[in-house]
mmCIF file with all atom_site columns, C-alpha atoms in Angstrom:
data_model
loop_
_atom_site.group_PDB
_atom_site.id
_atom_site.type_symbol
_atom_site.label_atom_id
_atom_site.label_alt_id
_atom_site.label_comp_id
_atom_site.label_asym_id
_atom_site.label_entity_id
_atom_site.label_seq_id
_atom_site.pdbx_PDB_ins_code
_atom_site.Cartn_x
_atom_site.Cartn_y
_atom_site.Cartn_z
_atom_site.occupancy
_atom_site.B_iso_or_equiv
_atom_site.pdbx_formal_charge
_atom_site.auth_seq_id
_atom_site.auth_comp_id
_atom_site.auth_asym_id
_atom_site.auth_atom_id
_atom_site.pdbx_PDB_model_num
ATOM 1   C CA . MET A 1 1   ? 4.374   -108.149 -117.574 1.00 68.00 ? 1   MET A CA 1
ATOM 2   C CA . SER A 1 2   ? 2.547   -108.074 -120.914 1.00 78.00 ? 2   SER A CA 1
ATOM 3   C CA . PRO A 1 3   ? 3.617   -110.757 -123.418 1.00 90.00 ? 3   PRO A CA 1
ATOM 4   C CA . LEU A 1 4   ? 5.889   -109.408 -126.147 1.00 97.00 ? 4   LEU A CA 1
ATOM 5   C CA . LEU A 1 5   ? 4.948   -109.995 -129.796 1.00 98.00 ? 5   LEU A CA 1
ATOM 6   C CA . ALA A 1 6   ? 7.113   -109.768 -132.914 1.00 98.00 ? 6   ALA A CA 1
ATOM 7   C CA . VAL A 1 7   ? 5.646   -108.339 -136.118 1.00 97.00 ? 7   VAL A CA 1
ATOM 8   C CA . VAL A 1 8   ? 7.677   -109.026 -139.274 1.00 97.00 ? 8   VAL A CA 1
ATOM 9   C CA . ASP A 1 9   ? 6.469   -107.190 -142.388 1.00 95.00 ? 9   ASP A CA 1
ATOM 10  C CA . ASP A 1 10  ? 8.478   -105.298 -144.998 1.00 94.00 ? 10  ASP A CA 1
ATOM 11  C CA . ASP A 1 11  ? 5.537   -103.010 -145.821 1.00 93.00 ? 11  ASP A CA 1
ATOM 12  C CA . GLU A 1 12  ? 5.912   -100.077 -143.446 1.00 94.00 ? 12  GLU A CA 1
ATOM 13  C CA . ALA A 1 13  ? 2.221   -99.107  -143.593 1.00 93.00 ? 13  ALA A CA 1
ATOM 14  C CA . VAL A 1 14  ? 1.071   -102.648 -142.742 1.00 92.00 ? 14  VAL A CA 1
ATOM 15  C CA . ARG A 1 15  ? 3.706   -102.935 -140.014 1.00 94.00 ? 15  ARG A CA 1
ATOM 16  C CA . GLU A 1 16  ? 2.611   -99.680  -138.391 1.00 96.00 ? 16  GLU A CA 1
ATOM 17  C CA . ALA A 1 17  ? -1.077  -100.647 -138.634 1.00 95.00 ? 17  ALA A CA 1
ATOM 18  C CA . LEU A 1 18  ? -0.361  -103.978 -136.938 1.00 96.00 ? 18  LEU A CA 1
ATOM 19  C CA . VAL A 1 19  ? 1.687   -102.358 -134.185 1.00 97.00 ? 19  VAL A CA 1
ATOM 20  C CA . TRP A 1 20  ? -1.069  -99.801  -133.566 1.00 97.00 ? 20  TRP A CA 1
ATOM 21  C CA . LEU A 1 21  ? -3.788  -102.495 -133.486 1.00 96.00 ? 21  LEU A CA 1
ATOM 22  C CA . LEU A 1 22  ? -1.884  -104.714 -131.056 1.00 97.00 ? 22  LEU A CA 1
ATOM 23  C CA . GLU A 1 23  ? -0.626  -101.928 -128.784 1.00 96.00 ? 23  GLU A CA 1
ATOM 24  C CA . SER A 1 24  ? -4.081  -100.337 -128.583 1.00 95.00 ? 24  SER A CA 1
ATOM 25  C CA . ASN A 1 25  ? -5.266  -103.695 -127.239 1.00 95.00 ? 25  ASN A CA 1
ATOM 26  C CA . GLY A 1 26  ? -2.696  -103.711 -124.461 1.00 94.00 ? 26  GLY A CA 1
ATOM 27  C CA . LEU A 1 27  ? -0.034  -105.868 -126.113 1.00 96.00 ? 27  LEU A CA 1
ATOM 28  C CA . ALA A 1 28  ? 3.683   -105.099 -126.276 1.00 97.00 ? 28  ALA A CA 1
ATOM 29  C CA . VAL A 1 29  ? 5.082   -105.265 -129.815 1.00 97.00 ? 29  VAL A CA 1
ATOM 30  C CA . GLN A 1 30  ? 8.485   -105.182 -131.459 1.00 97.00 ? 30  GLN A CA 1
ATOM 31  C CA . PRO A 1 31  ? 8.367   -104.603 -135.234 1.00 98.00 ? 31  PRO A CA 1
ATOM 32  C CA . PHE A 1 32  ? 10.913  -105.969 -137.722 1.00 97.00 ? 32  PHE A CA 1
ATOM 33  C CA . ALA A 1 33  ? 11.234  -104.940 -141.373 1.00 96.00 ? 33  ALA A CA 1
ATOM 34  C CA . SER A 1 34  ? 12.761  -108.279 -142.465 1.00 96.00 ? 34  SER A CA 1
ATOM 35  C CA . GLY A 1 35  ? 13.189  -111.922 -141.538 1.00 95.00 ? 35  GLY A CA 1
ATOM 36  C CA . GLU A 1 36  ? 16.942  -111.409 -141.338 1.00 96.00 ? 36  GLU A CA 1
ATOM 37  C CA . ALA A 1 37  ? 16.436  -108.754 -138.635 1.00 96.00 ? 37  ALA A CA 1
ATOM 38  C CA . LEU A 1 38  ? 14.385  -111.137 -136.499 1.00 97.00 ? 38  LEU A CA 1
ATOM 39  C CA . LEU A 1 39  ? 16.976  -113.901 -136.888 1.00 96.00 ? 39  LEU A CA 1
ATOM 40  C CA . GLN A 1 40  ? 19.589  -111.600 -135.366 1.00 96.00 ? 40  GLN A CA 1
ATOM 41  C CA . ASP A 1 41  ? 17.362  -111.264 -132.293 1.00 96.00 ? 41  ASP A CA 1
ATOM 42  C CA . ASP A 1 42  ? 16.431  -113.896 -129.702 1.00 95.00 ? 42  ASP A CA 1
ATOM 43  C CA . ALA A 1 43  ? 13.040  -114.946 -131.108 1.00 95.00 ? 43  ALA A CA 1
ATOM 44  C CA . SER A 1 44  ? 12.346  -117.179 -128.100 1.00 95.00 ? 44  SER A CA 1
ATOM 45  C CA . ARG A 1 45  ? 11.612  -114.092 -125.978 1.00 96.00 ? 45  ARG A CA 1
ATOM 46  C CA . PHE A 1 46  ? 8.396   -113.443 -127.944 1.00 98.00 ? 46  PHE A CA 1
ATOM 47  C CA . ALA A 1 47  ? 5.039   -115.006 -127.036 1.00 98.00 ? 47  ALA A CA 1
ATOM 48  C CA . CYS A 1 48  ? 3.808   -114.908 -130.648 1.00 98.00 ? 48  CYS A CA 1
ATOM 49  C CA . LEU A 1 49  ? 5.273   -114.140 -134.076 1.00 98.00 ? 49  LEU A CA 1
ATOM 50  C CA . ILE A 1 50  ? 3.195   -112.421 -136.759 1.00 97.00 ? 50  ILE A CA 1
ATOM 51  C CA . LEU A 1 51  ? 4.973   -113.064 -140.047 1.00 96.00 ? 51  LEU A CA 1
ATOM 52  C CA . ASP A 1 52  ? 4.170   -111.772 -143.506 1.00 94.00 ? 52  ASP A CA 1
ATOM 53  C CA . MET A 1 53  ? 4.344   -114.663 -145.957 1.00 92.00 ? 53  MET A CA 1
ATOM 54  C CA . ARG A 1 54  ? 5.849   -112.558 -148.773 1.00 90.00 ? 54  ARG A CA 1
ATOM 55  C CA . LEU A 1 55  ? 8.809   -110.761 -147.242 1.00 90.00 ? 55  LEU A CA 1
ATOM 56  C CA . SER A 1 56  ? 11.428  -109.310 -149.570 1.00 86.00 ? 56  SER A CA 1
ATOM 57  C CA . GLY A 1 57  ? 14.706  -111.143 -149.093 1.00 89.00 ? 57  GLY A CA 1
ATOM 58  C CA . MET A 1 58  ? 14.053  -114.165 -146.907 1.00 92.00 ? 58  MET A CA 1
ATOM 59  C CA . SER A 1 59  ? 10.393  -115.269 -147.236 1.00 92.00 ? 59  SER A CA 1
ATOM 60  C CA . GLY A 1 60  ? 8.183   -115.766 -144.205 1.00 93.00 ? 60  GLY A CA 1
ATOM 61  C CA . LEU A 1 61  ? 8.265   -119.529 -144.750 1.00 92.00 ? 61  LEU A CA 1
ATOM 62  C CA . MET A 1 62  ? 12.088  -119.613 -144.946 1.00 94.00 ? 62  MET A CA 1
ATOM 63  C CA . LEU A 1 63  ? 12.250  -117.512 -141.789 1.00 96.00 ? 63  LEU A CA 1
ATOM 64  C CA . PHE A 1 64  ? 9.916   -119.945 -140.000 1.00 96.00 ? 64  PHE A CA 1
ATOM 65  C CA . GLU A 1 65  ? 12.042  -122.934 -141.140 1.00 95.00 ? 65  GLU A CA 1
ATOM 66  C CA . ARG A 1 66  ? 15.129  -121.277 -139.647 1.00 96.00 ? 66  ARG A CA 1
ATOM 67  C CA . LEU A 1 67  ? 13.351  -120.478 -136.370 1.00 96.00 ? 67  LEU A CA 1
ATOM 68  C CA . LEU A 1 68  ? 12.143  -124.082 -136.042 1.00 96.00 ? 68  LEU A CA 1
ATOM 69  C CA . GLN A 1 69  ? 15.794  -125.186 -135.873 1.00 95.00 ? 69  GLN A CA 1
ATOM 70  C CA . ARG A 1 70  ? 16.259  -123.220 -132.654 1.00 94.00 ? 70  ARG A CA 1
ATOM 71  C CA . PRO A 1 71  ? 15.593  -124.669 -129.175 1.00 91.00 ? 71  PRO A CA 1
ATOM 72  C CA . TYR A 1 72  ? 12.264  -122.815 -128.919 1.00 94.00 ? 72  TYR A CA 1
ATOM 73  C CA . CYS A 1 73  ? 10.104  -121.271 -131.634 1.00 96.00 ? 73  CYS A CA 1
ATOM 74  C CA . PRO A 1 74  ? 7.050   -119.330 -130.408 1.00 97.00 ? 74  PRO A CA 1
ATOM 75  C CA . PRO A 1 75  ? 3.640   -119.837 -132.082 1.00 98.00 ? 75  PRO A CA 1
ATOM 76  C CA . ALA A 1 76  ? 3.640   -118.162 -135.511 1.00 97.00 ? 76  ALA A CA 1
ATOM 77  C CA . ILE A 1 77  ? 0.685   -116.575 -137.307 1.00 97.00 ? 77  ILE A CA 1
ATOM 78  C CA . PHE A 1 78  ? 1.197   -115.916 -141.013 1.00 95.00 ? 78  PHE A CA 1
ATOM 79  C CA . LEU A 1 79  ? -0.384  -112.998 -142.862 1.00 93.00 ? 79  LEU A CA 1
ATOM 80  C CA . THR A 1 80  ? -1.104  -114.105 -146.412 1.00 89.00 ? 80  THR A CA 1
ATOM 81  C CA . GLY A 1 81  ? -2.548  -112.770 -149.624 1.00 82.00 ? 81  GLY A CA 1
ATOM 82  C CA . HIS A 1 82  ? -5.230  -114.902 -151.298 1.00 73.00 ? 82  HIS A CA 1
ATOM 83  C CA . ALA A 1 83  ? -2.687  -116.430 -153.718 1.00 75.00 ? 83  ALA A CA 1
ATOM 84  C CA . ASP A 1 84  ? -0.502  -117.579 -150.788 1.00 81.00 ? 84  ASP A CA 1
ATOM 85  C CA . VAL A 1 85  ? -3.021  -119.977 -149.237 1.00 79.00 ? 85  VAL A CA 1
ATOM 86  C CA . PRO A 1 86  ? -1.136  -123.117 -150.499 1.00 85.00 ? 86  PRO A CA 1
ATOM 87  C CA . LEU A 1 87  ? 2.048   -121.729 -148.904 1.00 85.00 ? 87  LEU A CA 1
ATOM 88  C CA . ALA A 1 88  ? 0.153   -121.062 -145.686 1.00 85.00 ? 88  ALA A CA 1
ATOM 89  C CA . VAL A 1 89  ? -1.061  -124.662 -145.648 1.00 86.00 ? 89  VAL A CA 1
ATOM 90  C CA . SER A 1 90  ? 2.597   -125.760 -145.955 1.00 89.00 ? 90  SER A CA 1
ATOM 91  C CA . ALA A 1 91  ? 3.404   -123.537 -142.973 1.00 90.00 ? 91  ALA A CA 1
ATOM 92  C CA . LEU A 1 92  ? 0.625   -125.176 -140.931 1.00 92.00 ? 92  LEU A CA 1
ATOM 93  C CA . LYS A 1 93  ? 2.039   -128.616 -141.772 1.00 93.00 ? 93  LYS A CA 1
ATOM 94  C CA . MET A 1 94  ? 5.410   -127.410 -140.484 1.00 93.00 ? 94  MET A CA 1
ATOM 95  C CA . GLY A 1 95  ? 3.799   -126.386 -137.198 1.00 94.00 ? 95  GLY A CA 1
ATOM 96  C CA . ALA A 1 96  ? 2.654   -122.785 -137.706 1.00 95.00 ? 96  ALA A CA 1
ATOM 97  C CA . PHE A 1 97  ? -0.152  -121.756 -135.353 1.00 97.00 ? 97  PHE A CA 1
ATOM 98  C CA . ASP A 1 98  ? -2.447  -120.299 -138.031 1.00 95.00 ? 98  ASP A CA 1
ATOM 99  C CA . PHE A 1 99  ? -2.685  -117.988 -141.027 1.00 93.00 ? 99  PHE A CA 1
ATOM 100 C CA . VAL A 1 100 ? -4.895  -114.947 -141.533 1.00 92.00 ? 100 VAL A CA 1
ATOM 101 C CA . GLU A 1 101 ? -5.697  -113.640 -145.006 1.00 90.00 ? 101 GLU A CA 1
ATOM 102 C CA . LYS A 1 102 ? -5.142  -109.993 -145.926 1.00 87.00 ? 102 LYS A CA 1
ATOM 103 C CA . PRO A 1 103 ? -6.933  -107.676 -145.665 1.00 88.00 ? 103 PRO A CA 1
ATOM 104 C CA . PHE A 1 104 ? -7.304  -109.129 -142.174 1.00 88.00 ? 104 PHE A CA 1
ATOM 105 C CA . ASP A 1 105 ? -10.233 -108.727 -139.838 1.00 92.00 ? 105 ASP A CA 1
ATOM 106 C CA . ASP A 1 106 ? -8.941  -106.969 -136.682 1.00 95.00 ? 106 ASP A CA 1
ATOM 107 C CA . VAL A 1 107 ? -11.124 -108.960 -134.285 1.00 95.00 ? 107 VAL A CA 1
ATOM 108 C CA . LEU A 1 108 ? -10.186 -112.294 -135.878 1.00 95.00 ? 108 LEU A CA 1
ATOM 109 C CA . LEU A 1 109 ? -6.484  -111.469 -135.790 1.00 96.00 ? 109 LEU A CA 1
ATOM 110 C CA . LEU A 1 110 ? -6.629  -110.351 -132.139 1.00 97.00 ? 110 LEU A CA 1
ATOM 111 C CA . THR A 1 111 ? -8.503  -113.534 -131.191 1.00 97.00 ? 111 THR A CA 1
ATOM 112 C CA . ARG A 1 112 ? -5.900  -115.727 -132.877 1.00 97.00 ? 112 ARG A CA 1
ATOM 113 C CA . VAL A 1 113 ? -3.066  -113.744 -131.253 1.00 97.00 ? 113 VAL A CA 1
ATOM 114 C CA . GLN A 1 114 ? -4.596  -114.278 -127.798 1.00 97.00 ? 114 GLN A CA 1
ATOM 115 C CA . GLN A 1 115 ? -4.958  -118.007 -128.524 1.00 98.00 ? 115 GLN A CA 1
ATOM 116 C CA . ALA A 1 116 ? -1.317  -118.139 -129.693 1.00 97.00 ? 116 ALA A CA 1
ATOM 117 C CA . ILE A 1 117 ? -0.181  -116.429 -126.463 1.00 97.00 ? 117 ILE A CA 1
ATOM 118 C CA . SER A 1 118 ? -2.057  -119.092 -124.428 1.00 97.00 ? 118 SER A CA 1
ATOM 119 C CA . GLN A 1 119 ? -0.429  -121.803 -126.560 1.00 97.00 ? 119 GLN A CA 1
ATOM 120 C CA . ASP A 1 120 ? 2.978   -120.243 -125.902 1.00 97.00 ? 120 ASP A CA 1
ATOM 121 C CA . GLN A 1 121 ? 2.394   -120.392 -122.128 1.00 96.00 ? 121 GLN A CA 1
ATOM 122 C CA . GLN A 1 122 ? 1.434   -124.079 -122.379 1.00 95.00 ? 122 GLN A CA 1
ATOM 123 C CA . ASN A 1 123 ? 4.458   -124.834 -124.591 1.00 94.00 ? 123 ASN A CA 1
ATOM 124 C CA . ARG A 1 124 ? 6.822   -123.153 -122.133 1.00 93.00 ? 124 ARG A CA 1
ATOM 125 C CA . GLN A 1 125 ? 5.325   -125.007 -119.152 1.00 92.00 ? 125 GLN A CA 1
ATOM 126 C CA . GLN A 1 126 ? 5.740   -128.302 -121.003 1.00 90.00 ? 126 GLN A CA 1
ATOM 127 C CA . GLN A 1 127 ? 9.291   -127.395 -121.978 1.00 89.00 ? 127 GLN A CA 1
ATOM 128 C CA . SER A 1 128 ? 10.249  -126.511 -118.397 1.00 89.00 ? 128 SER A CA 1
ATOM 129 C CA . GLN A 1 129 ? 8.616   -129.750 -117.156 1.00 89.00 ? 129 GLN A CA 1
ATOM 130 C CA . GLN A 1 130 ? 10.665  -131.678 -119.759 1.00 89.00 ? 130 GLN A CA 1
ATOM 131 C CA . GLN A 1 131 ? 13.838  -129.965 -118.533 1.00 88.00 ? 131 GLN A CA 1
ATOM 132 C CA . ARG A 1 132 ? 12.952  -130.843 -114.931 1.00 90.00 ? 132 ARG A CA 1
ATOM 133 C CA . ILE A 1 133 ? 12.363  -134.521 -115.818 1.00 92.00 ? 133 ILE A CA 1
ATOM 134 C CA . ILE A 1 134 ? 15.605  -134.730 -117.872 1.00 92.00 ? 134 ILE A CA 1
ATOM 135 C CA . SER A 1 135 ? 17.635  -133.163 -115.081 1.00 93.00 ? 135 SER A CA 1
ATOM 136 C CA . ALA A 1 136 ? 16.096  -135.564 -112.511 1.00 93.00 ? 136 ALA A CA 1
ATOM 137 C CA . LEU A 1 137 ? 16.757  -138.607 -114.750 1.00 94.00 ? 137 LEU A CA 1
ATOM 138 C CA . ASN A 1 138 ? 20.359  -137.483 -115.219 1.00 94.00 ? 138 ASN A CA 1
ATOM 139 C CA . GLN A 1 139 ? 20.869  -137.626 -111.440 1.00 95.00 ? 139 GLN A CA 1
ATOM 140 C CA . LEU A 1 140 ? 19.984  -141.331 -111.272 1.00 95.00 ? 140 LEU A CA 1
ATOM 141 C CA . THR A 1 141 ? 22.802  -143.873 -111.089 1.00 95.00 ? 141 THR A CA 1
ATOM 142 C CA . ASP A 1 142 ? 22.757  -146.854 -113.478 1.00 95.00 ? 142 ASP A CA 1
ATOM 143 C CA . ARG A 1 143 ? 21.490  -149.109 -110.676 1.00 95.00 ? 143 ARG A CA 1
ATOM 144 C CA . GLU A 1 144 ? 18.748  -146.621 -109.771 1.00 96.00 ? 144 GLU A CA 1
ATOM 145 C CA . GLN A 1 145 ? 17.727  -146.543 -113.449 1.00 95.00 ? 145 GLN A CA 1
ATOM 146 C CA . GLU A 1 146 ? 17.444  -150.361 -113.421 1.00 95.00 ? 146 GLU A CA 1
ATOM 147 C CA . VAL A 1 147 ? 15.381  -150.343 -110.226 1.00 95.00 ? 147 VAL A CA 1
ATOM 148 C CA . MET A 1 148 ? 13.154  -147.589 -111.637 1.00 96.00 ? 148 MET A CA 1
ATOM 149 C CA . GLN A 1 149 ? 12.424  -149.564 -114.821 1.00 95.00 ? 149 GLN A CA 1
ATOM 150 C CA . LEU A 1 150 ? 11.418  -152.614 -112.753 1.00 95.00 ? 150 LEU A CA 1
ATOM 151 C CA . VAL A 1 151 ? 9.258   -150.477 -110.442 1.00 94.00 ? 151 VAL A CA 1
ATOM 152 C CA . LEU A 1 152 ? 7.531   -149.045 -113.549 1.00 94.00 ? 152 LEU A CA 1
ATOM 153 C CA . ALA A 1 153 ? 7.014   -152.608 -114.807 1.00 94.00 ? 153 ALA A CA 1
ATOM 154 C CA . GLY A 1 154 ? 5.009   -153.241 -111.606 1.00 93.00 ? 154 GLY A CA 1
ATOM 155 C CA . LYS A 1 155 ? 7.568   -155.530 -109.928 1.00 94.00 ? 155 LYS A CA 1
ATOM 156 C CA . LEU A 1 156 ? 7.563   -155.934 -106.137 1.00 94.00 ? 156 LEU A CA 1
ATOM 157 C CA . ASN A 1 157 ? 10.732  -155.277 -104.130 1.00 95.00 ? 157 ASN A CA 1
ATOM 158 C CA . LYS A 1 158 ? 11.368  -159.017 -103.713 1.00 94.00 ? 158 LYS A CA 1
ATOM 159 C CA . GLN A 1 159 ? 11.055  -159.600 -107.469 1.00 95.00 ? 159 GLN A CA 1
ATOM 160 C CA . ILE A 1 160 ? 13.405  -156.669 -108.145 1.00 94.00 ? 160 ILE A CA 1
ATOM 161 C CA . ALA A 1 161 ? 15.911  -158.051 -105.621 1.00 94.00 ? 161 ALA A CA 1
ATOM 162 C CA . ASP A 1 162 ? 15.821  -161.487 -107.306 1.00 95.00 ? 162 ASP A CA 1
ATOM 163 C CA . SER A 1 163 ? 16.061  -159.971 -110.776 1.00 94.00 ? 163 SER A CA 1
ATOM 164 C CA . LEU A 1 164 ? 19.095  -157.805 -109.963 1.00 94.00 ? 164 LEU A CA 1
ATOM 165 C CA . ASP A 1 165 ? 20.633  -160.273 -107.486 1.00 95.00 ? 165 ASP A CA 1
ATOM 166 C CA . ILE A 1 166 ? 20.702  -157.749 -104.638 1.00 95.00 ? 166 ILE A CA 1
ATOM 167 C CA . SER A 1 167 ? 19.081  -157.690 -101.191 1.00 95.00 ? 167 SER A CA 1
ATOM 168 C CA . ILE A 1 168 ? 15.550  -156.387 -100.595 1.00 94.00 ? 168 ILE A CA 1
ATOM 169 C CA . LYS A 1 169 ? 17.066  -153.782 -98.260  1.00 95.00 ? 169 LYS A CA 1
ATOM 170 C CA . THR A 1 170 ? 19.270  -152.484 -101.109 1.00 95.00 ? 170 THR A CA 1
ATOM 171 C CA . VAL A 1 171 ? 16.230  -152.351 -103.409 1.00 95.00 ? 171 VAL A CA 1
ATOM 172 C CA . GLU A 1 172 ? 14.368  -150.289 -100.789 1.00 95.00 ? 172 GLU A CA 1
ATOM 173 C CA . VAL A 1 173 ? 17.278  -147.826 -100.572 1.00 94.00 ? 173 VAL A CA 1
ATOM 174 C CA . HIS A 1 174 ? 17.510  -147.471 -104.376 1.00 96.00 ? 174 HIS A CA 1
ATOM 175 C CA . ARG A 1 175 ? 13.748  -147.169 -104.682 1.00 95.00 ? 175 ARG A CA 1
ATOM 176 C CA . ALA A 1 176 ? 13.644  -144.417 -102.040 1.00 95.00 ? 176 ALA A CA 1
ATOM 177 C CA . ARG A 1 177 ? 16.436  -142.536 -103.826 1.00 95.00 ? 177 ARG A CA 1
ATOM 178 C CA . VAL A 1 178 ? 14.638  -142.794 -107.175 1.00 95.00 ? 178 VAL A CA 1
ATOM 179 C CA . MET A 1 179 ? 11.451  -141.348 -105.645 1.00 95.00 ? 179 MET A CA 1
ATOM 180 C CA . GLU A 1 180 ? 13.386  -138.558 -103.933 1.00 95.00 ? 180 GLU A CA 1
ATOM 181 C CA . LYS A 1 181 ? 15.395  -137.579 -107.010 1.00 95.00 ? 181 LYS A CA 1
ATOM 182 C CA . MET A 1 182 ? 12.331  -137.701 -109.275 1.00 94.00 ? 182 MET A CA 1
ATOM 183 C CA . GLY A 1 183 ? 10.307  -135.685 -106.752 1.00 94.00 ? 183 GLY A CA 1
ATOM 184 C CA . VAL A 1 184 ? 7.455   -138.235 -106.460 1.00 93.00 ? 184 VAL A CA 1
ATOM 185 C CA . LYS A 1 185 ? 5.970   -140.281 -103.615 1.00 94.00 ? 185 LYS A CA 1
ATOM 186 C CA . SER A 1 186 ? 4.710   -143.416 -105.371 1.00 92.00 ? 186 SER A CA 1
ATOM 187 C CA . ALA A 1 187 ? 5.187   -145.646 -108.412 1.00 91.00 ? 187 ALA A CA 1
ATOM 188 C CA . VAL A 1 188 ? 1.895   -144.298 -109.807 1.00 91.00 ? 188 VAL A CA 1
ATOM 189 C CA . GLU A 1 189 ? 3.155   -140.693 -109.540 1.00 92.00 ? 189 GLU A CA 1
ATOM 190 C CA . LEU A 1 190 ? 6.447   -141.751 -111.118 1.00 94.00 ? 190 LEU A CA 1
ATOM 191 C CA . ALA A 1 191 ? 4.628   -143.386 -114.048 1.00 91.00 ? 191 ALA A CA 1
ATOM 192 C CA . GLY A 1 192 ? 2.468   -140.255 -114.456 1.00 90.00 ? 192 GLY A CA 1
ATOM 193 C CA . LEU A 1 193 ? 5.533   -137.999 -114.493 1.00 89.00 ? 193 LEU A CA 1
ATOM 194 C CA . LEU A 1 194 ? 7.394   -140.112 -117.051 1.00 90.00 ? 194 LEU A CA 1
ATOM 195 C CA . ALA A 1 195 ? 4.293   -140.321 -119.263 1.00 88.00 ? 195 ALA A CA 1
ATOM 196 C CA . GLN A 1 196 ? 4.883   -136.588 -119.892 1.00 80.00 ? 196 GLN A CA 1
ATOM 197 C CA . TYR A 1 197 ? 8.501   -137.188 -120.900 1.00 81.00 ? 197 TYR A CA 1
ATOM 198 C CA . ARG A 1 198 ? 9.329   -136.910 -124.615 1.00 74.00 ? 198 ARG A CA 1
ATOM 199 C CA . PRO A 1 199 ? 12.888  -138.175 -125.154 1.00 71.00 ? 199 PRO A CA 1
#
C-alpha cells in the first residue's frame, strides 16, 4: 500500500498543484484547507505532512506544536516564503524534518518527501520496538528486575545469589525467566536490547 501524505495549505491553487505533483509520482495524498481540519483527523496515519507555514487561522508552526503533543507525529516538511525562513528554522529546532522555499522545485520537494517517508518507517519501527521492550519489562516481577540489573552489571550467578541472599538455583530460574520474557538468549543480547530502550 502506498504511503499516505497530508498536504495542508489554505491556497487552493497551491494545494491542487501539490496534490497533482505527488499523485503523478505514485503517492497517495489527502489535502486539508486548514490546520484545524488536520487536527480533527488522525495525523498519525500519514507518512509525511506537508504544511504551509502561513496558514490562515492556526499557523503551520502552531499546528506542528499541537501535533507534537500527540503520541506520534509524522515527519513534517514546511513550505515557506522567503520571509519565513527564521520561522522555518524554529520549526527545525522543534523537530520538523525540513523546509522548502516557495516557489518550490518539484524534484527537490519530491526527494525530501521520499526521505521523510523513509524516516517515518524508521520512526515507526523504533516506536514498535520501544513498545515491545516496555511490554516485556512490565511482565518482569520485582525479583526478576533485580536479577536482571545484576546480570547487566556483569555479575555471575553465585555473586547474584550472595547479593540477594537466595540460592544459585533460584537465580538460575529467575535468570531464565528474564531471558524468556525479554525474548533474548544471552546477557549480551539483553544489554543490546535495553540499549535501544528510551524510558
